[in-house]
CSV table of C-alpha atoms in Angstrom, one decimal:
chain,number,residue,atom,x,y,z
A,1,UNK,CA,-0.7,12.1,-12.5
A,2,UNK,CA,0.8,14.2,-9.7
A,3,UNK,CA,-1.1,16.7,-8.7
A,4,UNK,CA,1.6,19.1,-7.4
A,5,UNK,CA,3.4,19.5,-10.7
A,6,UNK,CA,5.5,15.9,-11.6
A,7,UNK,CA,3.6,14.4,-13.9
A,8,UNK,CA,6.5,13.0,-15.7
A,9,UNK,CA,7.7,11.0,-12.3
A,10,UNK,CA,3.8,9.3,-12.2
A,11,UNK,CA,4.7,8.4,-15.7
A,12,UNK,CA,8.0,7.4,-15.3
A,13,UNK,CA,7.0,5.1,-11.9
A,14,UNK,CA,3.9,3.7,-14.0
A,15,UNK,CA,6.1,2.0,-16.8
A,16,UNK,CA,9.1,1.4,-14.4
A,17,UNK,CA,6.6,-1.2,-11.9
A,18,UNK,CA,5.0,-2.4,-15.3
A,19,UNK,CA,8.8,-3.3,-16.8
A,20,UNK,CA,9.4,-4.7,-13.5
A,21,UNK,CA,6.4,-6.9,-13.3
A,22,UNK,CA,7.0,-8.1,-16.9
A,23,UNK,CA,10.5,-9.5,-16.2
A,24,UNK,CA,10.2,-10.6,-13.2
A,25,UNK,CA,6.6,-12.3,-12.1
A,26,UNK,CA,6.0,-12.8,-8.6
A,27,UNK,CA,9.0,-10.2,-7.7
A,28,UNK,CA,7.8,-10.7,-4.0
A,29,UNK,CA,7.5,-14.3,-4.2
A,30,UNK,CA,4.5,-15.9,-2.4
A,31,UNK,CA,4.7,-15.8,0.9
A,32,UNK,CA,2.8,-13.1,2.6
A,33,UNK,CA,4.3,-10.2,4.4
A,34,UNK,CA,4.8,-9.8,8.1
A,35,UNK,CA,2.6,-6.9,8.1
A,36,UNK,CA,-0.5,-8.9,6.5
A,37,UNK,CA,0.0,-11.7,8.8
A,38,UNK,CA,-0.3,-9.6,11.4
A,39,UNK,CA,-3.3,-7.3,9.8
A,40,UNK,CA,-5.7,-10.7,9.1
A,41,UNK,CA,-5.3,-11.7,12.3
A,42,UNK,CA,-6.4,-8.1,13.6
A,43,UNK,CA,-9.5,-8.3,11.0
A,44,UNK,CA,-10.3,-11.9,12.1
A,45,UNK,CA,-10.9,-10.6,15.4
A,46,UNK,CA,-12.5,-7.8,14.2
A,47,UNK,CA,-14.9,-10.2,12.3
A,48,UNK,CA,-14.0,-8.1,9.4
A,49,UNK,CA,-15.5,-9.6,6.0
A,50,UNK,CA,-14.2,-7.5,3.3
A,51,UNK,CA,-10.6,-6.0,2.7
A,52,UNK,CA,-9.3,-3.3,0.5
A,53,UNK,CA,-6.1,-3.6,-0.1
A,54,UNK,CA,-4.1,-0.9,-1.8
A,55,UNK,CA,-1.6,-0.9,-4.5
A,56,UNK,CA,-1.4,-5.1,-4.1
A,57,UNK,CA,0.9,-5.6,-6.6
A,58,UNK,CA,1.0,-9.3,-7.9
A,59,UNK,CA,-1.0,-9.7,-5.1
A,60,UNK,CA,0.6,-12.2,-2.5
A,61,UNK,CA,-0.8,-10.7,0.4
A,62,UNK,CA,-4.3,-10.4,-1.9
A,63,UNK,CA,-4.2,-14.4,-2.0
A,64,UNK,CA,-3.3,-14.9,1.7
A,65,UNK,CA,-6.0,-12.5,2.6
A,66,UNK,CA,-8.4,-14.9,0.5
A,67,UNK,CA,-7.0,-17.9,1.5
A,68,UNK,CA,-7.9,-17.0,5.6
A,69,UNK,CA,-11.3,-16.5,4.2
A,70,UNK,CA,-11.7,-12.6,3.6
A,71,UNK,CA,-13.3,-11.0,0.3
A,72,UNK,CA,-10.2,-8.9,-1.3
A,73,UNK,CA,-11.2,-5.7,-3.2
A,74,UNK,CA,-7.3,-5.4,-4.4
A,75,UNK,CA,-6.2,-2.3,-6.2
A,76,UNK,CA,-2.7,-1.4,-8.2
A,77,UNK,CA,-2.0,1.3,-11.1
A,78,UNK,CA,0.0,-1.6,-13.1
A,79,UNK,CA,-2.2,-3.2,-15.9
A,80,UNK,CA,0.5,-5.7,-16.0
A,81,UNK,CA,0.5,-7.1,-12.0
A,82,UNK,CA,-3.7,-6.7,-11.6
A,83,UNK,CA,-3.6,-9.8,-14.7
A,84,UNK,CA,-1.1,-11.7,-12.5
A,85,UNK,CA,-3.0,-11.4,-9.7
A,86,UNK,CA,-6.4,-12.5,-11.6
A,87,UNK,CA,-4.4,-15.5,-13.1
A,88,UNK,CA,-3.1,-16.6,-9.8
A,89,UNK,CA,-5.9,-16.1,-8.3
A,90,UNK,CA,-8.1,-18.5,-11.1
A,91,UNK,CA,-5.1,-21.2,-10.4
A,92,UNK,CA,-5.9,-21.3,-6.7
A,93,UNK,CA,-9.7,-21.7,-6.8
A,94,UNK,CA,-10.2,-18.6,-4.9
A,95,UNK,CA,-11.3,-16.0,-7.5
A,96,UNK,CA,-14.3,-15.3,-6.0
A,97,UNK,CA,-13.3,-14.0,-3.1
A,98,UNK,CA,-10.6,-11.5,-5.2
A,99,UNK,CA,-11.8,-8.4,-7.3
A,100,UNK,CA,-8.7,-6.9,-8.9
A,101,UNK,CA,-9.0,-3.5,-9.9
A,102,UNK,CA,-6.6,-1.3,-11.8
A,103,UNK,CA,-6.8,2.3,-9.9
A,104,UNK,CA,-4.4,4.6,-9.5
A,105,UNK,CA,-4.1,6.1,-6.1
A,106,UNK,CA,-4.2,9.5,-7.1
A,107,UNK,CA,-7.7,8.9,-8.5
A,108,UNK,CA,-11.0,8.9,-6.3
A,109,UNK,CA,-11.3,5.1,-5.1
A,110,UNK,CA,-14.1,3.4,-7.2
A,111,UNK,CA,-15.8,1.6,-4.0
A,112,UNK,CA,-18.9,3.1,-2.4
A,113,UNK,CA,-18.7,4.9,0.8
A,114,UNK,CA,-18.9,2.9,3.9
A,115,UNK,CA,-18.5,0.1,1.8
A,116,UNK,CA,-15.0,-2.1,3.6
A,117,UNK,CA,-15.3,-3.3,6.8
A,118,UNK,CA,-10.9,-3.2,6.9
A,119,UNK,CA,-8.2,-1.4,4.8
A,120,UNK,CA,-4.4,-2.5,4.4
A,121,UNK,CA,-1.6,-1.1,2.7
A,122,UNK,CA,1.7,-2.6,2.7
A,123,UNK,CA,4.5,0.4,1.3
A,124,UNK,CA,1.5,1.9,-0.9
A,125,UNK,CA,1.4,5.5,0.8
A,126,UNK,CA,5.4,5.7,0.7
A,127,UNK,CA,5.3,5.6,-3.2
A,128,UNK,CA,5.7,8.6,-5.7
A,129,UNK,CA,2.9,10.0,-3.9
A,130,UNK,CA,3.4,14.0,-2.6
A,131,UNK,CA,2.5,14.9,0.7
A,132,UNK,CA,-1.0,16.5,-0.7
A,133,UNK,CA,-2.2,13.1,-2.8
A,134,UNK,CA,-1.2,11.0,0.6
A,135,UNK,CA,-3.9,13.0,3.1
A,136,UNK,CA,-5.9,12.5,-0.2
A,137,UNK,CA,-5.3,9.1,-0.4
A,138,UNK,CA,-6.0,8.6,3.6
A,139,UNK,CA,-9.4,10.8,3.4
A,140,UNK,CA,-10.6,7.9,0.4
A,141,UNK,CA,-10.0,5.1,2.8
A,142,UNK,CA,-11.7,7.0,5.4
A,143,UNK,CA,-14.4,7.5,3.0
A,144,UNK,CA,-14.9,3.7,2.3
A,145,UNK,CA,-14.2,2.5,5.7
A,146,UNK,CA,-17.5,1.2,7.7
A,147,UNK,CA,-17.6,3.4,10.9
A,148,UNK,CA,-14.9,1.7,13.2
A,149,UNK,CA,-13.1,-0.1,10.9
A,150,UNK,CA,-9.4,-0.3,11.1
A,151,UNK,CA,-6.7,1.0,8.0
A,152,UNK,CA,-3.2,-0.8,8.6
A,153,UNK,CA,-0.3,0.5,6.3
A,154,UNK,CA,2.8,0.4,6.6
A,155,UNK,CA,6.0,3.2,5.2
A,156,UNK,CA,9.4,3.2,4.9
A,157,UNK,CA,10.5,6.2,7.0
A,158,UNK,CA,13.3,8.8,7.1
A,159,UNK,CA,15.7,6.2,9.1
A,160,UNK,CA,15.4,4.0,6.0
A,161,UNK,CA,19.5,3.4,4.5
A,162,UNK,CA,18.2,4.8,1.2
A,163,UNK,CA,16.2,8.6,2.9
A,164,UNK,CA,18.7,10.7,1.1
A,165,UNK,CA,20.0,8.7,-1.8
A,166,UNK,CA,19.6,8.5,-5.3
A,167,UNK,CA,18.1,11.9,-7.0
A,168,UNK,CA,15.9,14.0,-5.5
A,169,UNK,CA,12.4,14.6,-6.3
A,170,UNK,CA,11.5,17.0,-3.2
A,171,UNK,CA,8.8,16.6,-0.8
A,172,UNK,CA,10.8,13.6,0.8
A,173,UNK,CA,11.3,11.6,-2.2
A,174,UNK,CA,13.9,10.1,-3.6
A,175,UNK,CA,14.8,7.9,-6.4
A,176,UNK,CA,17.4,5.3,-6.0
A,177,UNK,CA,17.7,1.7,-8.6
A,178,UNK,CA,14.7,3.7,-10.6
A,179,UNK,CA,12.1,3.4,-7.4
A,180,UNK,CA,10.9,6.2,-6.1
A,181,UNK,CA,9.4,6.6,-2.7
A,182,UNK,CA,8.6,9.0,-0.1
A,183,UNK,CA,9.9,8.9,3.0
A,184,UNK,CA,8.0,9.4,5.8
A,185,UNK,CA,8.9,11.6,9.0
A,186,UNK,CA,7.3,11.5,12.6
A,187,UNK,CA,5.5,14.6,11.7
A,188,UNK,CA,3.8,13.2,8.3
A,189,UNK,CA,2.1,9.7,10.4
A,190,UNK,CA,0.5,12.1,12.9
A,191,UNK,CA,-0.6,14.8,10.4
A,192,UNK,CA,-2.8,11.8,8.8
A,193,UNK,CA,-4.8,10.7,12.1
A,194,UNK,CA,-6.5,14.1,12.1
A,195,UNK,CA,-9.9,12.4,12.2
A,196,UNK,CA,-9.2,9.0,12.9
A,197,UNK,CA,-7.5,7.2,16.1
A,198,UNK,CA,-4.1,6.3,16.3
A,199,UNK,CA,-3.9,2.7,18.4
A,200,UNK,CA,-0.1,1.8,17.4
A,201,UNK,CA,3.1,2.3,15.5
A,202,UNK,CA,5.3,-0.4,15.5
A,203,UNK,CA,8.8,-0.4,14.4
A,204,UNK,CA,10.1,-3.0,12.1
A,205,UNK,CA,12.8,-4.0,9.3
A,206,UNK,CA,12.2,-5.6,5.7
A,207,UNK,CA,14.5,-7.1,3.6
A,208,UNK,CA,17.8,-7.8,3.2
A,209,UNK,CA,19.1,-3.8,3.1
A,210,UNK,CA,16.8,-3.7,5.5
A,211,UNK,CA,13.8,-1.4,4.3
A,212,UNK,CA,13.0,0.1,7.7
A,213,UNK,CA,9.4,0.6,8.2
A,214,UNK,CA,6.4,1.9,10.6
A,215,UNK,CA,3.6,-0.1,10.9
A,216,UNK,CA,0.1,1.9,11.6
A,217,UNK,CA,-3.1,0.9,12.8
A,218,UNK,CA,-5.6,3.6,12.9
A,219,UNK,CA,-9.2,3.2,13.5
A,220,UNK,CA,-12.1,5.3,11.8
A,221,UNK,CA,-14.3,6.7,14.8
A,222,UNK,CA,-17.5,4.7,15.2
């Protein structure tokens, strides 16, 4: 539940993404996204072993993760896309390398600390999360992170066509087609590297609207 006094918008989001799921399987189709492409080939040369990926969804970047020969540790709050993952995952032989989790991110994460050698997110932090559970949510990963291990996420930032529509939560969100997210400024992406080191933040569109994103790389001190 939100912490800073919307519980009814955590409930709301739970059983919109688990509708959404239900009708519509693979909503992101298969292919992974640009930012995991780019995130297992950062790992790879990292020799990075095992990934936690956050809120994972049906999981396609999960599988791709797997398939380039990484363990997953893959989290999402929906019941219903953590049993698509599993299932997919079974169908393509690679089940052993994928542990699907349902977690939500307002909760403590369940791995040990110092546990994950790398950490991605891709639109996880820009979620119904409030400004509070998102340094939260950074400060877990920084928890499980191995000393010098790199957390890549990615947000869809106030220059996104949708910052300002739909209704208005506060704190940056907004709701628009029954999604809420939270739009990140400048401001919010350097307020969570206190403690960590910032090596990029890349530009970069999504989608047909486009969603307009940041891409971060930060790296836990060693």
């Amino acid at each position: 539940m939100l912490s800073d006094g919307q519980p009814e918008l955590a409930l709301t989001q739970h059983e919109h993404w688990q509708d959404t799921y239900r009708a519509h399987p693979a909503m992101y189709g298969s292919d992974p996204s640009e930012p995991a492409l780019y995130s297992a080939d950062v790992f790879a040369a990292e020799g990075v072993e095992r990934i936690l990926e956050l809120a994972a969804g049906h999981g396609r970047d999960t599988l791709y993760f797997a398939h380039r020969g990484f363990t997953v540790a893959a989290t999402d709050f929906s019941e219903v896309a953590v049993a698509q993952l599993r299932q997919t995952a079974r169908a393509q032989g690679i089940a052993a390398r994928v542990e699907a989790t349902v977690h939500d991110l307002r909760n403590p994460l369940p791995q040990l600390s110092g546990s994950i050698d790398g950490a991605f997110a891709h639109m996880a932090l820009c979620m119904a999360l409030s400004t509070k559970e998102i340094h939260a949510v950074v400060d877990e990963v920084g928890r499980v992170l191995k000393p010098g291990g790199k957390f890549i996420y990615t947000v869809r930032h106030t220059g996104d066509a949708h910052y300002g529509a739909g209704r208005a939560h506060g704190d940056d969100i907004f709701e628009y087609g029954g999604f809420a997210v939270h739009f990140f400024c400048r401001e919010l992406v350097e307020s969570l590297t206190a403690g960590w080191i910032l090596e990029d933040v890349h530009a970069f569109d999504e989608g047909e609207l486009p969603r307009r994103l940041w891409r971060v790389t930060a790296t836990k001190p060693g």
